[in-house]
Coordinates of N, CA and C in Angstrom, one line a residue:
X1 N -14.3 0.3 31.1 CA -14.8 0.4 29.7 C -14.8 -1.0 29.1
X2 N -15.9 -1.4 28.5 CA -16.0 -2.7 27.9 C -15.1 -2.9 26.7
X3 N -14.3 -4.0 26.6 CA -13.5 -4.2 25.4 C -14.3 -4.5 24.2
X4 N -13.9 -4.1 23.0 CA -14.6 -4.3 21.8 C -14.0 -5.5 21.2
X5 N -14.9 -6.5 20.8 CA -14.4 -7.8 20.3 C -14.0 -7.6 18.8
X6 N -13.0 -8.3 18.4 CA -12.6 -8.3 17.0 C -13.6 -9.1 16.2
X7 N -13.8 -8.6 15.0 CA -14.8 -9.3 14.1 C -14.1 -10.5 13.5
X8 N -14.9 -11.4 13.0 CA -14.4 -12.5 12.3 C -14.8 -12.4 10.8
X9 N -14.0 -12.8 9.9 CA -14.2 -12.6 8.5 C -14.1 -13.9 7.8
X10 N -15.0 -14.3 6.9 CA -14.9 -15.5 6.1 C -14.0 -15.2 4.9
X11 N -12.8 -15.7 5.1 CA -11.8 -15.3 4.1 C -11.7 -16.2 2.9
X12 N -12.8 -16.1 2.1 CA -12.8 -16.8 0.8 C -11.7 -16.2 -0.1
X13 N -11.3 -16.8 -1.2 CA -10.2 -16.2 -2.0 C -10.5 -14.8 -2.5
X14 N -11.8 -14.5 -2.9 CA -12.1 -13.2 -3.4 C -12.1 -12.2 -2.3
X15 N -12.7 -12.5 -1.1 CA -12.7 -11.7 0.0 C -11.3 -11.3 0.5
X16 N -10.5 -12.3 0.6 CA -9.1 -12.2 1.0 C -8.4 -11.3 0.0
X17 N -8.6 -11.5 -1.2 CA -7.9 -10.7 -2.3 C -8.3 -9.2 -2.1
X18 N -9.6 -8.9 -1.9 CA -10.0 -7.5 -1.8 C -9.4 -6.9 -0.5
X19 N -9.4 -7.7 0.6 CA -8.9 -7.2 1.9 C -7.4 -6.9 1.8
X20 N -6.6 -7.7 1.1 CA -5.2 -7.4 0.9 C -5.0 -6.1 0.3
X21 N -5.7 -5.9 -0.8 CA -5.5 -4.6 -1.6 C -6.0 -3.4 -0.8
X22 N -7.1 -3.6 -0.1 CA -7.7 -2.6 0.7 C -6.7 -2.2 1.9
X23 N -6.2 -3.3 2.5 CA -5.2 -3.0 3.6 C -4.0 -2.3 3.2
X24 N -3.5 -2.6 2.0 CA -2.3 -1.9 1.4 C -2.6 -0.4 1.4
X25 N -3.8 -0.1 0.8 CA -4.1 1.3 0.6 C -4.4 2.0 1.9
X26 N -5.1 1.4 2.8 CA -5.4 2.0 4.1 C -4.2 2.3 4.9
X27 N -3.3 1.3 5.0 CA -2.1 1.5 5.9 C -1.2 2.5 5.3
X28 N -1.0 2.4 4.0 CA -0.1 3.4 3.4 C -0.7 4.8 3.4
X29 N -2.1 4.9 3.3 CA -2.7 6.2 3.4 C -2.5 6.8 4.8
X30 N -2.7 5.9 5.8 CA -2.5 6.4 7.2 C -1.0 6.8 7.4
X31 N -0.1 6.1 6.9 CA 1.3 6.5 7.0 C 1.6 7.9 6.4
X32 N 1.0 8.1 5.2 CA 1.2 9.4 4.6 C 0.5 10.5 5.4
X33 N -0.7 10.2 6.0 CA -1.4 11.2 6.8 C -0.6 11.7 8.0
X34 N 0.4 10.9 8.4 CA 1.2 11.3 9.5 C 2.1 12.5 9.2
X35 N 2.3 12.8 7.9 CA 3.0 13.9 7.5 C 2.2 15.2 7.5
X36 N 0.9 15.1 7.7 CA 0.1 16.3 7.7 C 0.6 17.3 8.8
X37 N 1.0 18.5 8.3 CA 1.5 19.5 9.2 C 3.0 19.4 9.5
X38 N 3.6 18.4 8.9 CA 5.1 18.1 9.2 C 5.9 18.1 7.9
X39 N 5.3 18.2 6.7 CA 6.1 18.0 5.5 C 7.0 19.2 5.4
X40 N 8.1 19.1 4.5 CA 9.1 20.2 4.5 C 8.6 21.5 3.8
X41 N 7.5 21.4 3.1 CA 6.9 22.7 2.6 C 5.4 22.5 2.4
X42 N 4.7 23.6 2.4 CA 3.3 23.6 2.4 C 2.7 22.8 1.2
X43 N 3.3 23.0 0.0 CA 2.9 22.3 -1.2 C 2.9 20.7 -1.0
X44 N 4.0 20.3 -0.3 CA 4.1 18.8 -0.1 C 3.2 18.4 1.0
X45 N 2.9 19.3 2.0 CA 1.9 18.9 3.0 C 0.6 18.6 2.3
X46 N 0.2 19.4 1.4 CA -1.1 19.2 0.7 C -1.0 18.0 -0.3
X47 N 0.1 17.8 -1.0 CA 0.3 16.7 -1.9 C 0.2 15.4 -1.2
X48 N 0.9 15.2 -0.1 CA 0.9 14.0 0.6 C -0.5 13.7 1.2
X49 N -1.1 14.7 1.7 CA -2.4 14.6 2.3 C -3.4 14.1 1.2
X50 N -3.3 14.7 0.0 CA -4.2 14.3 -1.1 C -4.0 12.9 -1.5
X51 N -2.7 12.5 -1.6 CA -2.4 11.1 -2.0 C -3.0 10.1 -0.9
X52 N -2.8 10.5 0.4 CA -3.4 9.7 1.5 C -4.9 9.6 1.3
X53 N -5.5 10.6 0.9 CA -7.0 10.6 0.7 C -7.4 9.7 -0.5
X54 N -6.6 9.7 -1.5 CA -6.8 8.9 -2.7 C -6.7 7.4 -2.2
X55 N -5.7 7.1 -1.5 CA -5.5 5.7 -1.0 C -6.6 5.2 -0.1
X56 N -7.0 6.1 0.8 CA -8.1 5.8 1.7 C -9.4 5.6 0.9
X57 N -9.6 6.4 -0.1 CA -10.8 6.2 -1.0 C -10.7 4.8 -1.7
X58 N -9.6 4.4 -2.1 CA -9.4 3.1 -2.7 C -9.8 2.0 -1.7
X59 N -9.2 2.2 -0.5 CA -9.5 1.2 0.6 C -11.0 1.1 0.9
X60 N -11.7 2.2 0.9 CA -13.1 2.1 1.2 C -13.9 1.3 0.1
X61 N -13.6 1.5 -1.2 CA -14.2 0.8 -2.2 C -13.9 -0.7 -2.1
X62 N -12.7 -1.1 -1.8 CA -12.3 -2.5 -1.7 C -12.9 -3.1 -0.5
X63 N -12.9 -2.4 0.6 CA -13.5 -3.0 1.9 C -15.0 -3.2 1.6
X64 N -15.7 -2.2 1.0 CA -17.1 -2.3 0.7 C -17.4 -3.6 -0.2
X65 N -16.5 -3.8 -1.1 CA -16.7 -4.9 -2.0 C -16.5 -6.2 -1.3
X66 N -15.4 -6.3 -0.4 CA -15.2 -7.4 0.4 C -16.4 -7.8 1.2
X67 N -17.0 -6.8 1.9 CA -18.1 -7.0 2.7 C -19.3 -7.5 1.9
X68 N -19.5 -7.0 0.7 CA -20.6 -7.4 -0.2 C -20.4 -8.9 -0.6
X69 N -19.2 -9.2 -0.9 CA -18.9 -10.6 -1.3 C -19.0 -11.6 -0.2
X70 N -18.6 -11.2 1.0 CA -18.7 -12.0 2.2 C -20.2 -12.3 2.5
X71 N -21.0 -11.2 2.4 CA -22.4 -11.3 2.6 C -22.8 -11.5 4.1
X72 N -22.0 -11.0 5.0 CA -22.4 -11.0 6.4 C -22.7 -9.6 6.9
X73 N -22.5 -9.4 8.2 CA -22.9 -8.1 8.7 C -21.7 -7.1 8.8
X74 N -20.6 -7.5 8.2 CA -19.4 -6.6 8.2 C -19.6 -5.5 7.2
X75 N -19.0 -4.3 7.4 CA -19.0 -3.2 6.5 C -17.6 -2.7 6.4
X76 N -17.4 -1.6 5.7 CA -16.1 -1.0 5.5 C -15.5 -0.6 6.8
X77 N -16.3 0.0 7.7 CA -15.7 0.5 9.0 C -15.3 -0.7 9.8
X78 N -16.1 -1.7 9.9 CA -15.7 -2.9 10.7 C -14.5 -3.5 10.2
X79 N -14.4 -3.7 8.9 CA -13.2 -4.3 8.3 C -11.9 -3.5 8.5
X80 N -12.1 -2.2 8.5 CA -10.9 -1.3 8.7 C -10.5 -1.2 10.1
X81 N -11.5 -1.2 11.1 CA -11.2 -0.8 12.4 C -11.3 -1.9 13.5
X82 N -12.0 -3.0 13.1 CA -12.3 -4.0 14.2 C -11.7 -5.4 13.9
X83 N -10.5 -5.4 13.2 CA -9.8 -6.7 13.0 C -8.5 -6.6 13.8
X84 N -8.1 -7.8 14.3 CA -6.9 -7.9 15.0 C -5.7 -7.7 14.0
X85 N -4.5 -7.4 14.6 CA -3.4 -7.1 13.7 C -3.0 -8.3 12.8
X86 N -3.2 -9.6 13.3 CA -2.9 -10.7 12.5 C -3.9 -10.9 11.3
X87 N -5.0 -10.2 11.4 CA -6.0 -10.3 10.3 C -5.8 -9.3 9.2
X88 N -4.8 -8.4 9.4 CA -4.5 -7.5 8.3 C -3.5 -8.2 7.4
X89 N -3.7 -8.0 6.1 CA -2.9 -8.7 5.1 C -2.1 -7.8 4.1
X90 N -1.8 -6.6 4.6 CA -1.1 -5.6 3.8 C 0.4 -6.0 3.6
X91 N 1.0 -5.5 2.6 CA 2.4 -5.6 2.4 C 3.2 -5.1 3.5
X92 N 4.3 -5.7 3.9 CA 5.2 -5.2 4.9 C 5.7 -3.8 4.5
X93 N 5.9 -3.6 3.2 CA 6.5 -2.3 2.7 C 5.7 -1.1 3.2
X94 N 4.3 -1.2 3.2 CA 3.5 0.0 3.4 C 3.4 0.3 4.9
X95 N 3.7 -0.7 5.8 CA 3.7 -0.4 7.2 C 4.9 0.1 7.8
X96 N 6.0 0.1 7.0 CA 7.3 0.7 7.5 C 7.2 2.1 7.8
X97 N 7.8 2.5 8.9 CA 7.8 3.9 9.4 C 8.2 4.9 8.3
X98 N 7.7 6.1 8.4 CA 8.0 7.2 7.5 C 9.5 7.5 7.4
X99 N 10.1 7.5 8.5 CA 11.5 7.8 8.5 C 11.7 9.3 8.1
X100 N 12.7 9.6 7.4 CA 12.9 10.9 6.9 C 12.1 11.1 5.5
X101 N 12.1 12.3 5.0 CA 11.3 12.5 3.8 C 11.8 11.6 2.6
X102 N 13.1 11.3 2.5 CA 13.6 10.4 1.5 C 13.0 9.0 1.6
X103 N 12.9 8.5 2.8 CA 12.4 7.2 3.0 C 10.9 7.1 2.7
X104 N 10.2 8.1 3.0 CA 8.7 8.2 2.7 C 8.6 8.2 1.2
X105 N 9.4 8.9 0.5 CA 9.2 9.0 -1.0 C 9.7 7.8 -1.7
X106 N 10.7 7.1 -1.2 CA 11.2 5.9 -1.8 C 10.1 4.8 -1.6
X107 N 9.6 4.7 -0.4 CA 8.5 3.8 -0.1 C 7.3 4.0 -1.1
X108 N 7.0 5.3 -1.3 CA 5.9 5.6 -2.2 C 6.2 5.3 -3.7
X109 N 7.4 5.5 -4.0 CA 7.9 5.3 -5.4 C 7.8 3.7 -5.7
X110 N 8.4 2.9 -4.8 CA 8.3 1.5 -5.0 C 6.9 1.0 -5.1
X111 N 6.0 1.5 -4.2 CA 4.6 1.0 -4.3 C 3.8 1.5 -5.5
X112 N 4.0 2.8 -5.7 CA 3.2 3.5 -6.8 C 3.6 2.9 -8.2
X113 N 4.9 2.6 -8.4 CA 5.4 2.1 -9.6 C 4.7 0.7 -9.9
X114 N 4.5 0.0 -8.8 CA 3.8 -1.3 -8.9 C 2.3 -1.1 -9.1
X115 N 1.7 -0.3 -8.3 CA 0.2 0.0 -8.3 C -0.3 0.5 -9.6
X116 N 0.5 1.4 -10.2 CA 0.0 2.0 -11.5 C -0.1 0.9 -12.6
X117 N 1.0 0.0 -12.7 CA 0.9 -1.0 -13.6 C -0.1 -2.1 -13.3
X118 N -0.3 -2.4 -12.0 CA -1.2 -3.4 -11.6 C -2.6 -3.0 -11.8
X119 N -3.0 -1.8 -11.4 CA -4.4 -1.4 -11.6 C -4.7 -1.2 -13.1
X120 N -3.8 -0.8 -13.9 CA -4.0 -0.7 -15.3 C -4.3 -2.0 -15.9
X121 N -3.6 -3.0 -15.5 CA -3.9 -4.4 -16.1 C -5.2 -4.9 -15.5
X122 N -5.5 -4.6 -14.2 CA -6.8 -5.0 -13.6 C -8.0 -4.4 -14.3
X123 N -7.9 -3.4 -15.0 CA -9.0 -2.9 -15.7 C -9.7 -3.9 -16.7
X124 N -8.9 -4.9 -17.0 CA -9.5 -6.0 -17.9 C -10.0 -7.2 -17.1
X125 N -10.2 -7.0 -15.8 CA -10.8 -8.1 -15.0 C -12.2 -8.5 -15.5
X126 N -12.5 -9.8 -15.4 CA -13.8 -10.2 -15.7 C -14.8 -9.8 -14.6
X127 N -14.3 -9.4 -13.5 CA -15.1 -8.9 -12.4 C -15.4 -7.5 -12.6
X128 N -16.6 -7.1 -12.9 CA -16.9 -5.7 -13.2 C -16.6 -4.7 -12.2
X129 N -16.9 -5.1 -10.9 CA -16.6 -4.2 -9.8 C -15.1 -4.0 -9.6
X130 N -14.3 -5.0 -9.7 CA -12.9 -4.9 -9.6 C -12.3 -4.0 -10.8
X131 N -12.9 -4.3 -12.0 CA -12.4 -3.5 -13.1 C -12.7 -2.0 -13.0
X132 N -13.9 -1.7 -12.4 CA -14.2 -0.3 -12.1 C -13.3 0.4 -11.0
X133 N -13.1 -0.4 -10.0 CA -12.2 0.1 -9.0 C -10.8 0.3 -9.6
X134 N -10.3 -0.6 -10.4 CA -9.0 -0.5 -11.0 C -8.9 0.8 -11.9
X135 N -10.0 1.0 -12.6 CA -10.0 2.2 -13.6 C -9.8 3.5 -12.8
X136 N -10.5 3.6 -11.7 CA -10.4 4.8 -10.8 C -9.0 4.9 -10.2
X137 N -8.6 3.7 -9.6 CA -7.3 3.7 -8.9 C -6.1 4.0 -9.8
X138 N -6.2 3.5 -11.0 CA -5.0 3.7 -11.9 C -4.8 5.2 -12.2
X139 N -5.9 5.9 -12.4 CA -5.7 7.4 -12.6 C -5.0 8.0 -11.4
X140 N -5.4 7.6 -10.2 CA -4.7 8.2 -9.1 C -3.3 7.7 -8.9
X141 N -3.1 6.4 -9.2 CA -1.7 5.9 -9.1 C -0.8 6.5 -10.0
X142 N -1.3 6.8 -11.2 CA -0.4 7.5 -12.2 C 0.2 8.8 -11.7
X143 N -0.7 9.6 -11.0 CA -0.2 10.8 -10.4 C 0.7 10.5 -9.3
X144 N 0.4 9.5 -8.4 CA 1.2 9.2 -7.3 C 2.7 8.8 -7.8
X145 N 2.7 8.1 -8.9 CA 4.0 7.7 -9.4 C 4.8 8.8 -9.9
X146 N 4.1 9.7 -10.7 CA 4.8 10.9 -11.2 C 5.3 11.8 -10.1
X147 N 4.5 12.0 -9.1 CA 5.0 12.8 -7.9 C 6.2 12.2 -7.3
X148 N 6.1 10.9 -7.0 CA 7.2 10.2 -6.3 C 8.5 10.2 -7.2
X149 N 8.3 10.0 -8.5 CA 9.5 9.9 -9.4 C 10.2 11.2 -9.4
X150 N 9.4 12.3 -9.5 CA 10.0 13.6 -9.6 C 10.9 13.9 -8.3
X151 N 10.4 13.5 -7.2 CA 11.1 13.7 -5.9 C 12.3 12.8 -5.8
X152 N 12.2 11.6 -6.3 CA 13.4 10.7 -6.3 C 14.5 11.3 -7.1
X153 N 14.2 11.8 -8.3 CA 15.2 12.5 -9.1 C 15.8 13.7 -8.5
X154 N 14.9 14.5 -7.8 CA 15.3 15.7 -7.2 C 16.2 15.4 -6.0
X155 N 15.9 14.4 -5.2 CA 16.7 14.0 -4.1 C 18.0 13.4 -4.5
X156 N 17.9 12.4 -5.4 CA 19.1 11.7 -5.8 C 20.2 12.6 -6.5
X157 N 19.7 13.5 -7.3 CA 20.6 14.3 -8.1 C 20.7 15.7 -7.5
X158 N 20.5 15.8 -6.2 CA 20.5 17.1 -5.5 C 21.9 17.2 -4.7
X159 N 21.8 17.5 -3.5 CA 23.0 17.7 -2.6 C 23.6 16.3 -2.2
X160 N 24.8 16.3 -1.7 CA 25.4 15.1 -1.2 C 24.5 14.4 -0.2
X161 N 23.9 15.3 0.7 CA 23.1 14.7 1.8 C 21.8 14.1 1.3
X162 N 21.1 14.8 0.4 CA 19.9 14.3 -0.1 C 20.1 13.0 -0.9
X163 N 21.2 13.0 -1.7 CA 21.6 11.7 -2.4 C 21.9 10.6 -1.5
X164 N 22.6 10.8 -0.4 CA 22.9 9.8 0.6 C 21.7 9.2 1.3
X165 N 20.8 10.1 1.6 CA 19.5 9.7 2.3 C 18.7 8.9 1.4
X166 N 18.6 9.3 0.1 CA 17.7 8.6 -0.9 C 18.3 7.2 -1.1
X167 N 19.6 7.1 -1.3 CA 20.2 5.8 -1.5 C 20.1 4.9 -0.3
X168 N 20.2 5.5 0.9 CA 20.0 4.7 2.2 C 18.6 4.2 2.2
X169 N 17.6 5.0 1.8 CA 16.2 4.5 1.9 C 16.0 3.4 0.9
X170 N 16.6 3.5 -0.3 CA 16.5 2.4 -1.3 C 17.1 1.2 -0.8
X171 N 18.3 1.3 -0.2 CA 18.9 0.1 0.3 C 18.1 -0.6 1.4
X172 N 17.5 0.2 2.3 CA 16.7 -0.3 3.4 C 15.4 -0.9 3.0
X173 N 14.7 -0.3 2.1 CA 13.3 -0.7 1.7 C 13.3 -1.8 0.6
X174 N 14.4 -2.0 -0.1 CA 14.4 -2.9 -1.2 C 13.9 -4.3 -0.9
X175 N 14.3 -4.8 0.3 CA 14.0 -6.2 0.7 C 12.5 -6.4 0.9
X176 N 11.7 -5.3 1.0 CA 10.3 -5.4 1.2 C 9.5 -5.4 -0.1
X177 N 10.1 -5.3 -1.2 CA 9.4 -5.1 -2.5 C 9.0 -6.5 -3.1
X178 N 9.7 -7.5 -2.8 CA 9.5 -8.8 -3.4 C 8.1 -9.3 -3.1
X179 N 7.5 -9.0 -2.0 CA 6.2 -9.5 -1.5 C 5.1 -9.0 -2.5
X180 N 5.3 -7.9 -3.2 CA 4.3 -7.4 -4.1 C 4.0 -8.4 -5.2
X181 N 4.9 -9.3 -5.5 CA 4.7 -10.2 -6.7 C 4.4 -11.7 -6.3
X182 N 4.2 -11.9 -5.0 CA 3.9 -13.3 -4.6 C 2.4 -13.5 -4.5
X183 N 2.0 -14.8 -4.8 CA 0.5 -15.1 -4.7 C 0.4 -16.5 -4.0
X184 N -0.7 -16.7 -3.4 CA -1.0 -18.0 -2.8 C -1.9 -18.8 -3.7
X185 N -2.3 -20.0 -3.2 CA -3.2 -20.9 -4.0 C -4.5 -20.2 -4.3
X186 N -5.1 -19.6 -3.3 CA -6.4 -18.9 -3.5 C -6.3 -17.8 -4.6
X187 N -5.3 -17.0 -4.5 CA -5.2 -15.9 -5.5 C -4.8 -16.6 -6.9
X188 N -4.1 -17.7 -6.9 CA -3.8 -18.3 -8.1 C -5.0 -18.8 -8.8
X189 N -6.0 -19.3 -8.1 CA -7.3 -19.7 -8.7 C -8.0 -18.5 -9.3
X190 N -8.0 -17.4 -8.7 CA -8.6 -16.2 -9.2 C -7.9 -15.7 -10.5
X191 N -6.6 -15.9 -10.5 CA -5.8 -15.6 -11.7 C -6.2 -16.5 -12.9
X192 N -6.4 -17.8 -12.6 CA -6.8 -18.7 -13.7 C -8.2 -18.4 -14.2
X193 N -9.0 -17.8 -13.4 CA -10.4 -17.5 -13.7 C -10.5 -16.1 -14.4
X194 N -9.3 -15.4 -14.6 CA -9.3 -14.1 -15.2 C -10.0 -13.0 -14.4
X195 N -10.1 -13.3 -13.1 CA -10.7 -12.3 -12.2 C -9.7 -11.3 -11.7
X196 N -8.5 -11.8 -11.5 CA -7.3 -10.9 -11.1 C -6.2 -11.3 -12.0
X197 N -5.2 -10.4 -12.0 CA -4.0 -10.6 -12.8 C -2.9 -11.2 -12.0
X198 N -1.9 -11.8 -12.6 CA -0.8 -12.3 -11.9 C 0.2 -11.1 -11.7
X199 N 0.4 -10.7 -10.4 CA 1.3 -9.5 -10.2 C 2.7 -9.8 -10.8
X200 N 3.1 -11.0 -10.9 CA 4.4 -11.3 -11.5 C 4.5 -10.8 -13.0
X201 N 3.4 -10.7 -13.6 CA 3.4 -10.3 -15.1 C 3.8 -8.9 -15.2
X202 N 3.8 -8.0 -14.2 CA 4.2 -6.6 -14.3 C 5.5 -6.4 -13.7
X203 N 6.2 -7.4 -13.2 CA 7.5 -7.2 -12.5 C 8.5 -6.6 -13.5
X204 N 8.6 -7.1 -14.7 CA 9.6 -6.6 -15.6 C 9.5 -5.1 -15.9
X205 N 8.2 -4.7 -16.1 CA 8.0 -3.3 -16.4 C 8.2 -2.4 -15.1
X206 N 7.9 -3.0 -14.0 CA 8.1 -2.3 -12.7 C 9.6 -2.0 -12.6
X207 N 10.4 -3.1 -12.8 CA 11.9 -2.9 -12.7 C 12.4 -1.9 -13.7
X208 N 11.8 -1.9 -14.9 CA 12.3 -0.9 -15.9 C 12.0 0.5 -15.4
X209 N 10.8 0.7 -14.9 CA 10.4 2.0 -14.4 C 11.4 2.5 -13.3
X210 N 11.7 1.6 -12.3 CA 12.6 1.9 -11.3 C 14.0 2.2 -11.8
X211 N 14.4 1.4 -12.7 CA 15.8 1.6 -13.3 C 15.9 2.9 -14.0
X212 N 14.9 3.3 -14.8 CA 14.9 4.5 -15.5 C 15.0 5.7 -14.6
X213 N 14.2 5.7 -13.6 CA 14.1 6.8 -12.6 C 15.4 6.9 -11.8
X214 N 15.8 5.8 -11.2 CA 17.0 5.8 -10.4 C 18.3 6.2 -11.2
X215 N 18.3 5.7 -12.4 CA 19.5 6.1 -13.3 C 19.5 7.6 -13.4
X216 N 18.4 8.3 -13.7 CA 18.3 9.7 -13.9 C 18.7 10.4 -12.5
X217 N 18.3 9.7 -11.5 CA 18.6 10.3 -10.1 C 20.0 10.0 -9.6
X218 N 20.8 9.3 -10.4 CA 22.2 8.9 -10.1 C 22.2 8.0 -8.8
X219 N 21.1 7.2 -8.7 CA 21.0 6.3 -7.6 C 21.1 4.9 -8.1
X220 N 21.3 3.9 -7.3 CA 21.5 2.5 -7.7 C 20.5 1.6 -7.0
X221 N 20.0 0.7 -7.7 CA 19.1 -0.4 -7.1 C 20.0 -1.5 -6.6
X222 N 19.6 -2.0 -5.4 CA 20.4 -3.1 -4.8 C 20.4 -4.4 -5.7
X223 N 21.3 -5.2 -5.6 CA 21.4 -6.5 -6.4 C 21.0 -7.6 -5.5
X224 N 20.6 -7.4 -4.3 CA 20.2 -8.4 -3.4 C 18.9 -9.0 -3.7
X225 N 18.8 -10.3 -3.8 CA 17.5 -11.0 -4.2 C 16.8 -11.5 -3.0
X226 N 17.3 -11.4 -1.8 CA 16.6 -11.9 -0.6 C 15.5 -10.9 -0.2
X227 N 14.3 -11.4 0.0 CA 13.2 -10.5 0.3 C 12.5 -10.9 1.5
X228 N 11.9 -9.9 2.2 CA 11.1 -10.2 3.4 C 9.7 -10.7 2.9
X229 N 9.1 -11.5 3.8 CA 7.8 -12.0 3.5 C 7.0 -12.1 4.8
X230 N 5.7 -12.2 4.6 CA 4.8 -12.4 5.8 C 3.6 -11.5 5.9
X231 N 3.6 -10.3 5.4 CA 2.4 -9.4 5.5 C 1.2 -10.0 4.9
X232 N 1.3 -10.6 3.7 CA 0.1 -11.2 3.0 C -0.5 -12.3 3.8
X233 N 0.3 -13.0 4.7 CA -0.2 -14.1 5.5 C -0.5 -13.6 6.9
X234 N -0.4 -12.3 7.2 CA -0.8 -11.8 8.5 C 0.4 -11.8 9.5
X235 N 1.6 -12.0 9.0 CA 2.8 -11.9 9.9 C 3.5 -10.6 9.7
X236 N 3.4 -9.7 10.6 CA 3.8 -8.3 10.4 C 5.0 -7.9 11.3
X237 N 5.6 -6.7 11.0 CA 6.6 -6.2 11.8 C 5.9 -5.5 13.0
X238 N 6.8 -5.2 14.0 CA 6.2 -4.5 15.2 C 5.5 -3.2 14.9
X239 N 5.8 -2.6 13.8 CA 5.3 -1.3 13.5 C 3.8 -1.3 13.2
X240 N 3.2 -2.4 12.7 CA 1.8 -2.3 12.4 C 1.0 -2.3 13.7
X241 N 1.3 -3.0 14.7 CA 0.6 -2.9 15.9 C 0.5 -1.5 16.5
X242 N 1.6 -0.8 16.5 CA 1.6 0.6 17.0 C 0.7 1.5 16.1
X243 N 0.8 1.3 14.8 CA -0.1 2.0 13.8 C -1.5 1.8 14.1
X244 N -1.9 0.5 14.2 CA -3.3 0.2 14.4 C -3.9 0.7 15.7
X245 N -3.0 0.7 16.8 CA -3.5 1.2 18.1 C -4.0 2.7 17.9
X246 N -3.3 3.4 17.0 CA -3.8 4.8 16.8 C -5.0 4.9 15.8
X247 N -4.8 4.1 14.7 CA -5.9 4.1 13.7 C -7.2 3.7 14.3
X248 N -7.2 2.6 15.2 CA -8.5 2.1 15.6 C -9.0 2.7 16.9
X249 N -8.2 3.6 17.5 CA -8.5 4.1 18.9 C -9.9 4.6 19.0
X250 N -10.4 5.5 18.1 CA -11.7 6.1 18.2 C -12.8 5.0 18.1
X251 N -12.7 4.1 17.1 CA -13.8 3.1 17.0 C -13.8 2.1 18.1
X252 N -12.6 1.9 18.7 CA -12.5 0.9 19.8 C -13.1 1.6 21.1
X253 N -12.9 2.9 21.2 CA -13.3 3.6 22.4 C -14.8 3.9 22.3
X254 N -15.3 4.3 21.1 CA -16.7 4.6 20.9 C -17.3 3.7 19.8
X255 N -17.6 2.5 20.1 CA -18.0 1.6 19.0 C -19.3 2.0 18.3
X256 N -19.3 2.0 17.0 CA -20.4 2.4 16.2 C -20.6 3.8 16.1
X257 N -19.7 4.6 16.5 CA -19.8 6.1 16.5 C -19.9 6.5 15.0
X258 N -20.9 7.5 14.8 CA -21.0 8.1 13.4 C -21.0 9.6 13.5
X259 N -20.6 10.2 12.5 CA -20.5 11.7 12.5 C -21.9 12.3 12.5

């Protein structure tokens, strides 16, 4: 079988920006899809699957926009399925394994609390396409946050075991949250042009959301300031390579296949 070559992408600041947000949504959506048929109850099986579909929908719009801005022969499928692992720029947080149900929900809570605030602010972007994507994504993220928050409270204020598992998940995943608020020089230029917002501008409200929910859940946020970095620059944990081998398998085996 002939190997399928990785595509090359002209990573201008706007293309790279769109790819980073698309990769976040795609990888987290795939992680959530792994719960299909395995969630603790039918209602949650459907809820997590629907959230995954929302995220994959966001990824499609962002990949399509990245392809349009780049202006070459790449499209959403090529960008999703035919890049090497080092070309993915997603947050390290979203590629972390599902673990138990508590870890999945804490990961979702950390991300959704950020995404809801971020997309709401991005609705004021000078880029009409990004503003439209943000308006749609914020409506979905608001539900994702509400769903995750309710579960964090339910787990944290539940049994001794559910509380312990939720706290362990918070302690484990906390070090992956700082990367959400970092920017490089290219993104800084987009911020100055009012095309994108500075993610650091929503950090205070993000922390308030986390504090309010965890307090009600009788859980505690870590005080550790040390944070993992690398995903935005293409340096990933070992988990992403395994995820991509599954995600890309069909397109790599049958290049250009359509339904």
